[in-house]
Short mmCIF file of C-alpha atoms and ligand atoms in Angstrom, two decimals:
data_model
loop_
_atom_site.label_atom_id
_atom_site.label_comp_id
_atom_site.label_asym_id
_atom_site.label_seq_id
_atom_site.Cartn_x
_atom_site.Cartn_y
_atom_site.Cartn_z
CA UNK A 1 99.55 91.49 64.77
CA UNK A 2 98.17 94.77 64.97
CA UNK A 3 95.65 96.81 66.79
CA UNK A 4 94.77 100.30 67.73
CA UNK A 5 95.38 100.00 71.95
CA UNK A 6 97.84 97.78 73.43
CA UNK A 7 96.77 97.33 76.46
CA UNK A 8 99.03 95.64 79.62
CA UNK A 9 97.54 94.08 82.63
CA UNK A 10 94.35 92.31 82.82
CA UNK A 11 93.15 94.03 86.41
CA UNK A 12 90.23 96.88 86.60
CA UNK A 13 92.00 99.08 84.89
CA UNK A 14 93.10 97.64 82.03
CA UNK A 15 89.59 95.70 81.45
CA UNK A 16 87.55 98.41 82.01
CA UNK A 17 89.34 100.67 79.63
CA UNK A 18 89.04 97.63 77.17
CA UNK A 19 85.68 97.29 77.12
CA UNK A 20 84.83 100.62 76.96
CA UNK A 21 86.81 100.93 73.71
CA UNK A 22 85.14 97.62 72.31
CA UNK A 23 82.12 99.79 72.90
CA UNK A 24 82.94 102.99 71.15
CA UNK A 25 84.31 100.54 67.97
CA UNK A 26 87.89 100.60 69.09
CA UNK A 27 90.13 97.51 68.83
CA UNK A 28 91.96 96.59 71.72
CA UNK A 29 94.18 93.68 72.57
CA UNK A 30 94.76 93.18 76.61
CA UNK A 31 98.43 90.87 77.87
CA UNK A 32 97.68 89.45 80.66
CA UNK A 33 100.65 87.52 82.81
CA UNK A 34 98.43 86.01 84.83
CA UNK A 35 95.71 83.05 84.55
CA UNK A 36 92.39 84.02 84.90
CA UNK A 37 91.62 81.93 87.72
CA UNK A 38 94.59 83.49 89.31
CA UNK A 39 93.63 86.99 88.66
CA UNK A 40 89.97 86.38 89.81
CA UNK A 41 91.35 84.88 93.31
CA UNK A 42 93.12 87.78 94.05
CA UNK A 43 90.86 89.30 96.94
CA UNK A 44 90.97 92.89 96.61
CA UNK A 45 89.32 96.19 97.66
CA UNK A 46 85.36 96.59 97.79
CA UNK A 47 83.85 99.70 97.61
CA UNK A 48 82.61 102.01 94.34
CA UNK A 49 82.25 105.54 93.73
CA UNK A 50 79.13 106.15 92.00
CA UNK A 51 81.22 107.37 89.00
CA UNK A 52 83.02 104.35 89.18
CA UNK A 53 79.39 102.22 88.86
CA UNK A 54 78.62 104.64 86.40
CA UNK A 55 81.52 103.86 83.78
CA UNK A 56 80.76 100.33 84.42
CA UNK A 57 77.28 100.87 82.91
CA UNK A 58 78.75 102.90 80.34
CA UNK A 59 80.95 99.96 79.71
CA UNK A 60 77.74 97.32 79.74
CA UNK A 61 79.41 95.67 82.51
CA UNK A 62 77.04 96.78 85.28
CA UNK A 63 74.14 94.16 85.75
CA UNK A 64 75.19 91.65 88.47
CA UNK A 65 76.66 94.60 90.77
CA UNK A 66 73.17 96.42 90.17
CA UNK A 67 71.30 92.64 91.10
CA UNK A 68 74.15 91.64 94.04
CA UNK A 69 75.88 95.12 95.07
CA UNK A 70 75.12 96.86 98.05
CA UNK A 71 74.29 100.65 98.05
CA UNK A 72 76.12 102.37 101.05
CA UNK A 73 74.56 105.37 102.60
CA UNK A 74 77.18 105.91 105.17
CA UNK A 75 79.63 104.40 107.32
CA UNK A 76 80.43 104.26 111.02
CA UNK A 77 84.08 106.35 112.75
CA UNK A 78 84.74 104.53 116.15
CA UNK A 79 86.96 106.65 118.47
CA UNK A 80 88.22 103.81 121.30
CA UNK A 81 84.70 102.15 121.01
CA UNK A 82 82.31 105.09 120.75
CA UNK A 83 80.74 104.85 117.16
CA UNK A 84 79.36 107.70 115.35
CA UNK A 85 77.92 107.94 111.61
CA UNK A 86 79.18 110.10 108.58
CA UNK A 87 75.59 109.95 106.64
CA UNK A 88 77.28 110.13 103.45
CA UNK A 89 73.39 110.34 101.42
CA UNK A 90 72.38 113.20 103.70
CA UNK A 91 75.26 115.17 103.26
CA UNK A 92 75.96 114.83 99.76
CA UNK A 93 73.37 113.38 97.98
CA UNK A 94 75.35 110.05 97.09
CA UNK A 95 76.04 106.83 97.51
CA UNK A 96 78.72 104.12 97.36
CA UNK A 97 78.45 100.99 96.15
CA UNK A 98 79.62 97.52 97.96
CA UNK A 99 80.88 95.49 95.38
CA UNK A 100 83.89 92.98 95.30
CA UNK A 101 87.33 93.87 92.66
CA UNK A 102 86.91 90.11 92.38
CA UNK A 103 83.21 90.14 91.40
CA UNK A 104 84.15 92.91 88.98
CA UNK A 105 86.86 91.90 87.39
CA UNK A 106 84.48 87.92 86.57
CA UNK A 107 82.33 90.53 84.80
CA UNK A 108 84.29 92.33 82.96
CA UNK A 109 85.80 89.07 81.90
CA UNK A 110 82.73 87.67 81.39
CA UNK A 111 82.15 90.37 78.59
CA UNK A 112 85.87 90.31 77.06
CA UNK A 113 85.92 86.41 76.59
CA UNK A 114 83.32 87.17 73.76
CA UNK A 115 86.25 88.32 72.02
CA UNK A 116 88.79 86.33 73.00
CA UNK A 117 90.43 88.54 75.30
CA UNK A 118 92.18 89.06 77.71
CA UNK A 119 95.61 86.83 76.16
CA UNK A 120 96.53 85.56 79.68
CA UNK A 121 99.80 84.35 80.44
CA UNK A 122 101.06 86.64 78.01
CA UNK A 123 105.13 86.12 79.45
CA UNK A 124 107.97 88.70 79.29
CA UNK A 125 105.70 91.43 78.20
CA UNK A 126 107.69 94.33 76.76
CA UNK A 127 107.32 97.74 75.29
CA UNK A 128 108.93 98.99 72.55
CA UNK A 129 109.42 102.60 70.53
CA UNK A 130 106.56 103.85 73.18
CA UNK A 131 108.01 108.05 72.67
CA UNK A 132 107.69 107.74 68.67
CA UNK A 133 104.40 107.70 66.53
CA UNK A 134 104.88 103.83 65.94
CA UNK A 135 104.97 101.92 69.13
CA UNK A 136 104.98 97.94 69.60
CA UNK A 137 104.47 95.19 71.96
CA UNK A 138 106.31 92.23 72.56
CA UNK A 139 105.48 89.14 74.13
CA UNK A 140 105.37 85.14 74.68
CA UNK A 141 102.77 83.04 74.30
CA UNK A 142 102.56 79.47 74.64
CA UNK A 143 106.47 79.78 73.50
CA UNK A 144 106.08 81.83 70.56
CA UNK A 145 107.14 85.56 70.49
CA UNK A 146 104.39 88.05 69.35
CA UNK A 147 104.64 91.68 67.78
CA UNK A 148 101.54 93.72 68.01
CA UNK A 149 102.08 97.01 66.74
CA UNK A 150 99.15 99.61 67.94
CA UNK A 151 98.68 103.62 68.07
CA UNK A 152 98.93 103.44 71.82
CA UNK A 153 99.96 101.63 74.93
CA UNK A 154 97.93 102.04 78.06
CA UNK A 155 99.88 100.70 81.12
CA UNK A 156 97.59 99.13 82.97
CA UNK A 157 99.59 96.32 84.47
CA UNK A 158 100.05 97.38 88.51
CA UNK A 159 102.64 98.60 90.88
CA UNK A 160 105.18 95.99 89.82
CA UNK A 161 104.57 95.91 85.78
CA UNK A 162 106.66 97.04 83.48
CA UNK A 163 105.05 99.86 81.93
CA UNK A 164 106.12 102.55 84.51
CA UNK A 165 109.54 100.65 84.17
CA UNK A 166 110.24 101.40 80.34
CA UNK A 167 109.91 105.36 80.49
CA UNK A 168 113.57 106.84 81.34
CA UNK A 169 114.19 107.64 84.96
CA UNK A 170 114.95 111.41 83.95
CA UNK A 171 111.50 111.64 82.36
CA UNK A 172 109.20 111.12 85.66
CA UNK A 173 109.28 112.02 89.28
CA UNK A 174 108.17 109.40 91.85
CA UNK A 175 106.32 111.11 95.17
CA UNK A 176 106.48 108.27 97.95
CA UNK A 177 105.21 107.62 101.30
CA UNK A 178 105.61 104.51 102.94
CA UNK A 179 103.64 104.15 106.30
CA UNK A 180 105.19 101.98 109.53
CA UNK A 181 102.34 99.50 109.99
CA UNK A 182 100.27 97.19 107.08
CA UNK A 183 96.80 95.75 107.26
CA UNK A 184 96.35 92.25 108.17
CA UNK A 185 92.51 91.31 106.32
CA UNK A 186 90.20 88.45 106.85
CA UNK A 187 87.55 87.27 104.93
CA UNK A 188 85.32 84.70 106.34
CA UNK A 189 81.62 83.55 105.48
CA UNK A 190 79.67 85.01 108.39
CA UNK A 191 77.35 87.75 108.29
CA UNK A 192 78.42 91.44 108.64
CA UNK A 193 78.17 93.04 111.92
CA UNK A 194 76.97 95.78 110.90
CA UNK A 195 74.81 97.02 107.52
CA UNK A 196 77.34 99.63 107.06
CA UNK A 197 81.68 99.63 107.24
CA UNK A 198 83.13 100.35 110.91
CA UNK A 199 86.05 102.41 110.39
CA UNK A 200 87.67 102.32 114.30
CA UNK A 201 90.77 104.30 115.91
CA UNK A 202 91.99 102.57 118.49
CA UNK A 203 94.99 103.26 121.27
CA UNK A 204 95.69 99.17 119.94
CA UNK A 205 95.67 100.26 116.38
CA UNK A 206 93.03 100.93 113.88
CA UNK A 207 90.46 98.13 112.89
CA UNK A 208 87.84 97.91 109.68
CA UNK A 209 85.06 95.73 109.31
CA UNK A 210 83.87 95.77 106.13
CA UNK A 211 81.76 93.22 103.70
CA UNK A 212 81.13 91.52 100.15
CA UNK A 213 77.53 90.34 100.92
CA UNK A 214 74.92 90.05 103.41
CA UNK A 215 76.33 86.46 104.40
CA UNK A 216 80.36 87.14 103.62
CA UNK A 217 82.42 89.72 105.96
CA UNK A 218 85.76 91.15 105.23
CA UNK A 219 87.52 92.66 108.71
CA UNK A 220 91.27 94.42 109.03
CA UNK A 221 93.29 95.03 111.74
CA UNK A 222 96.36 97.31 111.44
CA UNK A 223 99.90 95.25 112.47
CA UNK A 224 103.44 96.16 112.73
CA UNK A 225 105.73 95.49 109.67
CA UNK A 226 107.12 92.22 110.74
CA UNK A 227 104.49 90.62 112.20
CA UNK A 228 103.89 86.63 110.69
CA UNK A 229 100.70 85.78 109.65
CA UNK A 230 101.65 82.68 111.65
CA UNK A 231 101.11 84.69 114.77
CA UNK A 232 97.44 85.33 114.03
CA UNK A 233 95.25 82.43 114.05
CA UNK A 234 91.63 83.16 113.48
CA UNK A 235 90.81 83.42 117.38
CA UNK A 236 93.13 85.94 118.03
CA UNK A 237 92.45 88.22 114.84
CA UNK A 238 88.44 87.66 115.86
CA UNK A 239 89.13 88.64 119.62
CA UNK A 240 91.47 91.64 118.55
CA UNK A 241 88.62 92.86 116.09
CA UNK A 242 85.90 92.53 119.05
CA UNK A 243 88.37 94.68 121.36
CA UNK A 244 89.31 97.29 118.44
CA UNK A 245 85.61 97.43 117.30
CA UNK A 246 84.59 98.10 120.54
CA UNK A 247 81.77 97.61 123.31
CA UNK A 248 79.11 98.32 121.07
CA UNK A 249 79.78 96.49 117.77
CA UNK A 250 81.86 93.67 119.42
CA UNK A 251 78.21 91.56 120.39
CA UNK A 252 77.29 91.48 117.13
CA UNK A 253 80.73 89.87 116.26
CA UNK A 254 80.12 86.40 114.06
CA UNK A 255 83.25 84.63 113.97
CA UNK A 256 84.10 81.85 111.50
CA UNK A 257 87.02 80.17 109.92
CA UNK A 258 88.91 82.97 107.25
CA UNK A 259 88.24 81.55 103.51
CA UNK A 260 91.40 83.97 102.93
CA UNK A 261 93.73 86.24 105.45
CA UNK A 262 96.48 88.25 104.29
CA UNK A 263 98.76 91.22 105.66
CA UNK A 264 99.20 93.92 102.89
CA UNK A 265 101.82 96.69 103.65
CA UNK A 266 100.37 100.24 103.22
CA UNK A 267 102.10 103.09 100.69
CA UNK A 268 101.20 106.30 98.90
CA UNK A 269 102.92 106.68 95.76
CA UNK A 270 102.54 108.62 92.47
CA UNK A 271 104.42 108.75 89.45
CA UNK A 272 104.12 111.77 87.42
CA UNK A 273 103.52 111.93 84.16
CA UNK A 274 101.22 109.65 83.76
CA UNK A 275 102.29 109.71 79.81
CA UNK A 276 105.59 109.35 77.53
CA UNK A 277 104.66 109.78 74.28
CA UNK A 278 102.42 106.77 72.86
CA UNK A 279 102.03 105.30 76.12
CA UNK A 280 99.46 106.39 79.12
CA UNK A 281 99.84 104.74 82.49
CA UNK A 282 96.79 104.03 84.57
CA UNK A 283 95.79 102.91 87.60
CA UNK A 284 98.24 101.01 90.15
CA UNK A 285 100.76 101.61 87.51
CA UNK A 286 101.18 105.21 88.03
CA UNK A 287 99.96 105.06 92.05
CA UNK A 288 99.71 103.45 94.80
CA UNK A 289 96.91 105.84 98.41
CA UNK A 290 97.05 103.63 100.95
CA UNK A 291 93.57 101.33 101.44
CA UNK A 292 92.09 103.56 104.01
CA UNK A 293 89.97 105.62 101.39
CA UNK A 294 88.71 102.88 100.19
CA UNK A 295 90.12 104.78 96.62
CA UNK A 296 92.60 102.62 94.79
CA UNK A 297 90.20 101.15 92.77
CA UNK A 298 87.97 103.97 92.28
CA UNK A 299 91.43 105.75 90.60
CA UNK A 300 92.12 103.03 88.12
CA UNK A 301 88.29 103.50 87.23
CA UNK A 302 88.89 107.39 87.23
CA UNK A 303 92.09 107.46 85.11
CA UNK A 304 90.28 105.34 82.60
CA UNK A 305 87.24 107.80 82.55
CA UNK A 306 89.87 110.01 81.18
CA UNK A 307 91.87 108.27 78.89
CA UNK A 308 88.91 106.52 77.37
CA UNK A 309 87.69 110.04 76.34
CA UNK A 310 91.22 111.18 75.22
CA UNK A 311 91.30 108.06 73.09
CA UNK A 312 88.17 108.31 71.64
CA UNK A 313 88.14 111.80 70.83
CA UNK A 314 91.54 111.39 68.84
CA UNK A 315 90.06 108.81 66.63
CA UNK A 316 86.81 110.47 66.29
CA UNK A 317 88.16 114.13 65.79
CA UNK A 318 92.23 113.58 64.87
CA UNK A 319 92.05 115.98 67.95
CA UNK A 320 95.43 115.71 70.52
CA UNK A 321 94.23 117.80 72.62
CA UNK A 322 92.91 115.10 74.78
CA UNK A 323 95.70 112.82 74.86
CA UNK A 324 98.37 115.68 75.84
CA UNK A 325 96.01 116.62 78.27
CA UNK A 326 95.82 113.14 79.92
CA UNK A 327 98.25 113.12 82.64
CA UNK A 328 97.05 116.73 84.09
CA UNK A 329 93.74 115.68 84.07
CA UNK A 330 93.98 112.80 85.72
CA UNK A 331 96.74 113.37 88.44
CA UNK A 332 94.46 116.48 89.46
CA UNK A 333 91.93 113.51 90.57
CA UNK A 334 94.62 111.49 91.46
CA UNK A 335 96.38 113.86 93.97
CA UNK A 336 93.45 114.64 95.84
CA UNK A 337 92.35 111.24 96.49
CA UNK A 338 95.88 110.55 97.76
CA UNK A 339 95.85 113.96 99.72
CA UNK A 340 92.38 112.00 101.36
CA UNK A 341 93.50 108.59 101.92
CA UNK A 342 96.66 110.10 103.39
CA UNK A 343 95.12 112.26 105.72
CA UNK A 344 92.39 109.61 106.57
CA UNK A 345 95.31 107.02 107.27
CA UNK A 346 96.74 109.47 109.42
CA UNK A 347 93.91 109.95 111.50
CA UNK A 348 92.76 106.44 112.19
CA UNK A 349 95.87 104.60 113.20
CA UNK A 350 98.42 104.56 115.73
CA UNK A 351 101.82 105.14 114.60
CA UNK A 352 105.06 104.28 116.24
CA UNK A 353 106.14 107.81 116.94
CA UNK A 354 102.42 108.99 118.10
CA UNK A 355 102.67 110.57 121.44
CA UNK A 356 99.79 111.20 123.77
CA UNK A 357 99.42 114.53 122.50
CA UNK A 358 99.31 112.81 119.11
CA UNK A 359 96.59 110.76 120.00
CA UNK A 360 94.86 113.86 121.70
CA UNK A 361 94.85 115.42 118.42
CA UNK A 362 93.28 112.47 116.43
CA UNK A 363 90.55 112.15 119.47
CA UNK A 364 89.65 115.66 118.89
CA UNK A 365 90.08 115.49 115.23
CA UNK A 366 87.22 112.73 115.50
CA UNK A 367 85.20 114.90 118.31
CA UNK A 368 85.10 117.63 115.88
CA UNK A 369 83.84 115.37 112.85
CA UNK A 370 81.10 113.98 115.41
CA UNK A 371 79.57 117.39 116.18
CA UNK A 372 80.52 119.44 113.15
CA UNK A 373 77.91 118.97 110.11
CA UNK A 374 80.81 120.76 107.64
CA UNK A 375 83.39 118.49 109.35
CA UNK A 376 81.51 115.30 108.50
CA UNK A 377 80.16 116.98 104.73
CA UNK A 378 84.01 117.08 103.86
CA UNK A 379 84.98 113.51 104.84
CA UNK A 380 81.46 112.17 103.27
CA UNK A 381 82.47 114.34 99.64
CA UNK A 382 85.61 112.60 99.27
CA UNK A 383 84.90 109.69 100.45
CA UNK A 384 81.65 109.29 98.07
CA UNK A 385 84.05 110.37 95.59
CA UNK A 386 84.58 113.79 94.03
CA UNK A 387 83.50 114.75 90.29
CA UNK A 388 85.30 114.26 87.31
N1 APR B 1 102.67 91.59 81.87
C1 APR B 1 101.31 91.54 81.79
N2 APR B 1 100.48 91.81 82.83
C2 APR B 1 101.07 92.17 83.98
C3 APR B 1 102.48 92.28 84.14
C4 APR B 1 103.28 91.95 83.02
N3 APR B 1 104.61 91.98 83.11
N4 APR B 1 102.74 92.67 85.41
C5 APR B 1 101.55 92.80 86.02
N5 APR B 1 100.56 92.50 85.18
C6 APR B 1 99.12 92.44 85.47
C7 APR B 1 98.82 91.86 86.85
O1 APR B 1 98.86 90.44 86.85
C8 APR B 1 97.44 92.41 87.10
O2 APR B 1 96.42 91.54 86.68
O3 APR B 1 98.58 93.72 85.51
C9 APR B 1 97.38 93.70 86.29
C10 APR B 1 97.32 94.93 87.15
O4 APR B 1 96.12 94.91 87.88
P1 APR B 1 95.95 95.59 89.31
O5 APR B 1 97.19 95.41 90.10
O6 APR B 1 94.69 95.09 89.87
O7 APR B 1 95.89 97.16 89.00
P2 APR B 1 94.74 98.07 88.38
O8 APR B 1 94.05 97.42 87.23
O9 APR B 1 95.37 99.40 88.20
O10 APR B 1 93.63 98.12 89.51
C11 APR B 1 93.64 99.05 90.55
O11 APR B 1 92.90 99.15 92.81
O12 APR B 1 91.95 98.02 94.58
C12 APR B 1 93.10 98.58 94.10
O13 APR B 1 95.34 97.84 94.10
C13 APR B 1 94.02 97.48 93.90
O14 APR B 1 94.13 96.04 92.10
C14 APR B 1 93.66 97.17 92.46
C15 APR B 1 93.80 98.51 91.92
C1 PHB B 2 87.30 96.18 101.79
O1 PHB B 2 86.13 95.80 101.95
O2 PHB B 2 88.18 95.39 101.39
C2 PHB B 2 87.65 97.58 102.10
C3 PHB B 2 86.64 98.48 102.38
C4 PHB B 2 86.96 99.78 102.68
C5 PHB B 2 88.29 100.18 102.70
C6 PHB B 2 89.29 99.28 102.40
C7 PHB B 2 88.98 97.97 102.11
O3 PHB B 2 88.59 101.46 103.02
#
């Protein structure tokens, strides 16, 4: 077989940049490991960048989030109970979008099973000749090995794919933070408590209560490394939200069975390059910011926006310029969204090693993004998402 983009992994990144080809009259073929009913169980992040709803109405893809999303002006920082807003539409002009990965990634899939793609359960995926001008895929599929020869390979295929894997150790440079606490998320069908996202710091840990509709919450609390997901029945995640959430927010509390709960360890990572030779890395595949940002999948959408145009340029020009260009382009994105979720993480949880003048500092930090209108504009620009 043979087409012009290989592309591995069937998550955001991989079917965005898909059908964004398909739509600019480039062939791709997407290898999927997964089922799709696996991959659209997987409960995931929930929040776009405006330039991430853009490029999915570049891609065609953007009709149900338009009818079903909800447009965020701002969001709520709780400092031990005492809420304050970031007005993220006063300050800079833009919005964010509240959209499930899971609701995205149905309609992108949606659109790609016209064609026949994604090939799910594509097995033992691997990638071959990727730093000469004629790379290949192989793979298994329904126990029959497959070559499909391309022009390029775009890793799309996670943290744990094998993409990043194939390109020689001495060729890359890994930049890795791991932080001493995860997130422990519930989703439950029960209406928000809030119209807007509750980000809280509190001396018990930091606590989010987000949403995916007007009738279906999704709440985190921050937990040590090694707690069990055992130890947290519903009641006591609910009753640690209402303390963490504080005073004000905790009335307005509905608590209902989880549909889904989950304790996700938190990381910054980035590989750099994101190329070697014919194949481009994107999304979790090259890095990892820690959920706090709200800007892992707003990267995989960003890294697209910019190999997308590489791609397209080459075939429409025979132009290089784009493709060699890739990796600088989009780690300069990349590395300040990680510089943000980093120093957001910091801010709203409690680490092991924070000591009361620590937590001083992070209570002040707050103070000062309460009552300072440039404070609050540089939190609202990143977190709205900065320009290509
Ligand atoms: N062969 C084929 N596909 C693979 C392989 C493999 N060996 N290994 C992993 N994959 C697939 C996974 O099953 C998954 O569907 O690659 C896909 C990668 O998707 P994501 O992990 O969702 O990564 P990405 O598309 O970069 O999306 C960005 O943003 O919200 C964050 O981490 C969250 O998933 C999100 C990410
Ligand atoms: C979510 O709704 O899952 C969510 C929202 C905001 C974040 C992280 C996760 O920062």
């Amino acid at each position: 077989m043979r087409t012009q983009v290989a592309i591995i992994g069937g998550g955001p990144a991989g079917l965005l940049l898909s059908q964004l080809l398909h739509v600019a009259g480039i062939d791709s073929v997407v290898l999927e490991r997964q089922s799709r009913d696996y991959v659209e169980a997987r409960i995931r992040a929930g929040v776009l960048e405006q330039v991430t709803v853009d490029l999915l109405e570049q891609a065609g893809a953007g009709a149900r989030m338009r009818r079903d999303g909800l447009p965020h002006g701002g969001f709520a920082l709780a400092s031990d109970g005492e809420t304050f807003r970031i007005d993220m539409q006063g300050l800079t002009g833009k919005s964010v979008m509240v959209y499930g990965q899971t609701e995205l990634t149905k309609d992108l899939n949606d659109l790609l099973a016209q064609r026949d793609q994604p090939v799910f359960e594509a097995r033992d995926v691997a990638l071959h000749d990727v730093a000469t001008d004629s790379p290949y895929v192989t793979y298994i599929k329904d126990g029959q090995t497959v070559r499909l020869d391309c022009d390029f390979v775009a890793g799309c295929d996670g943290y744990h794919g094998p993409s990043r894997k194939s390109i020689p150790a001495d060729a890359g440079q890994v930049f890795e933070r791991v932080y001493p606490f995860g997130w422990l998320g519930i989703l439950a069908d029960v209406p928000p408590c809030d119209h807007e996202l509750i980000y809280s710091n509190h001396e018990r840990g930091f606590a989010l209560a987000s949403m995916r509709s007007a009738t279906r919450s999704r709440y985190y609390v921050q937990v040590a490394l090694d707690e069990k997901l055992e130890d947290w029945p519903d009641e006591r995640v609910w009753d640690e939200l209402a303390i963490r959430l504080g005073p004000s927010v905790a009335p307005h509390i509905t608590r209902g069975p989880s549909i889904e709960k989950s304790i996700a360890p938190l990381r910054s990572f980035v590989f750099e390059p994101m190329r070697h030779g014919r194949l481009f890395l994107a999304g979790d595949a090259a890095h990892i910011v820690p959920p706090t940002g709200a800007k892992g999948l707003n990267l995989a959408a960003s890294d697209v926006h910019y190999l997308f145009d590489a791609i397209t340029t080459f075939y429409r020009s025979g132009s290089q310029a784009g493709l060699e260009g890739y990796s600088a382009s989009a780690l300069a994105r990349v590395w300040k969204a990680e510089r943000f979720s980093w120093w957001f993480t910091s801010l709203m949880h409690r680490f092991p090693d924070t000591d009361a003048f620590g937590r001083k500092m992070q209570i002040a930090e707050l103070d000062y993004l309460r009552h300072s209108k440039a404070g609050a504009a540089a939190v609202a620009e990143n977190y709205v998402g900065l320009p290509f």
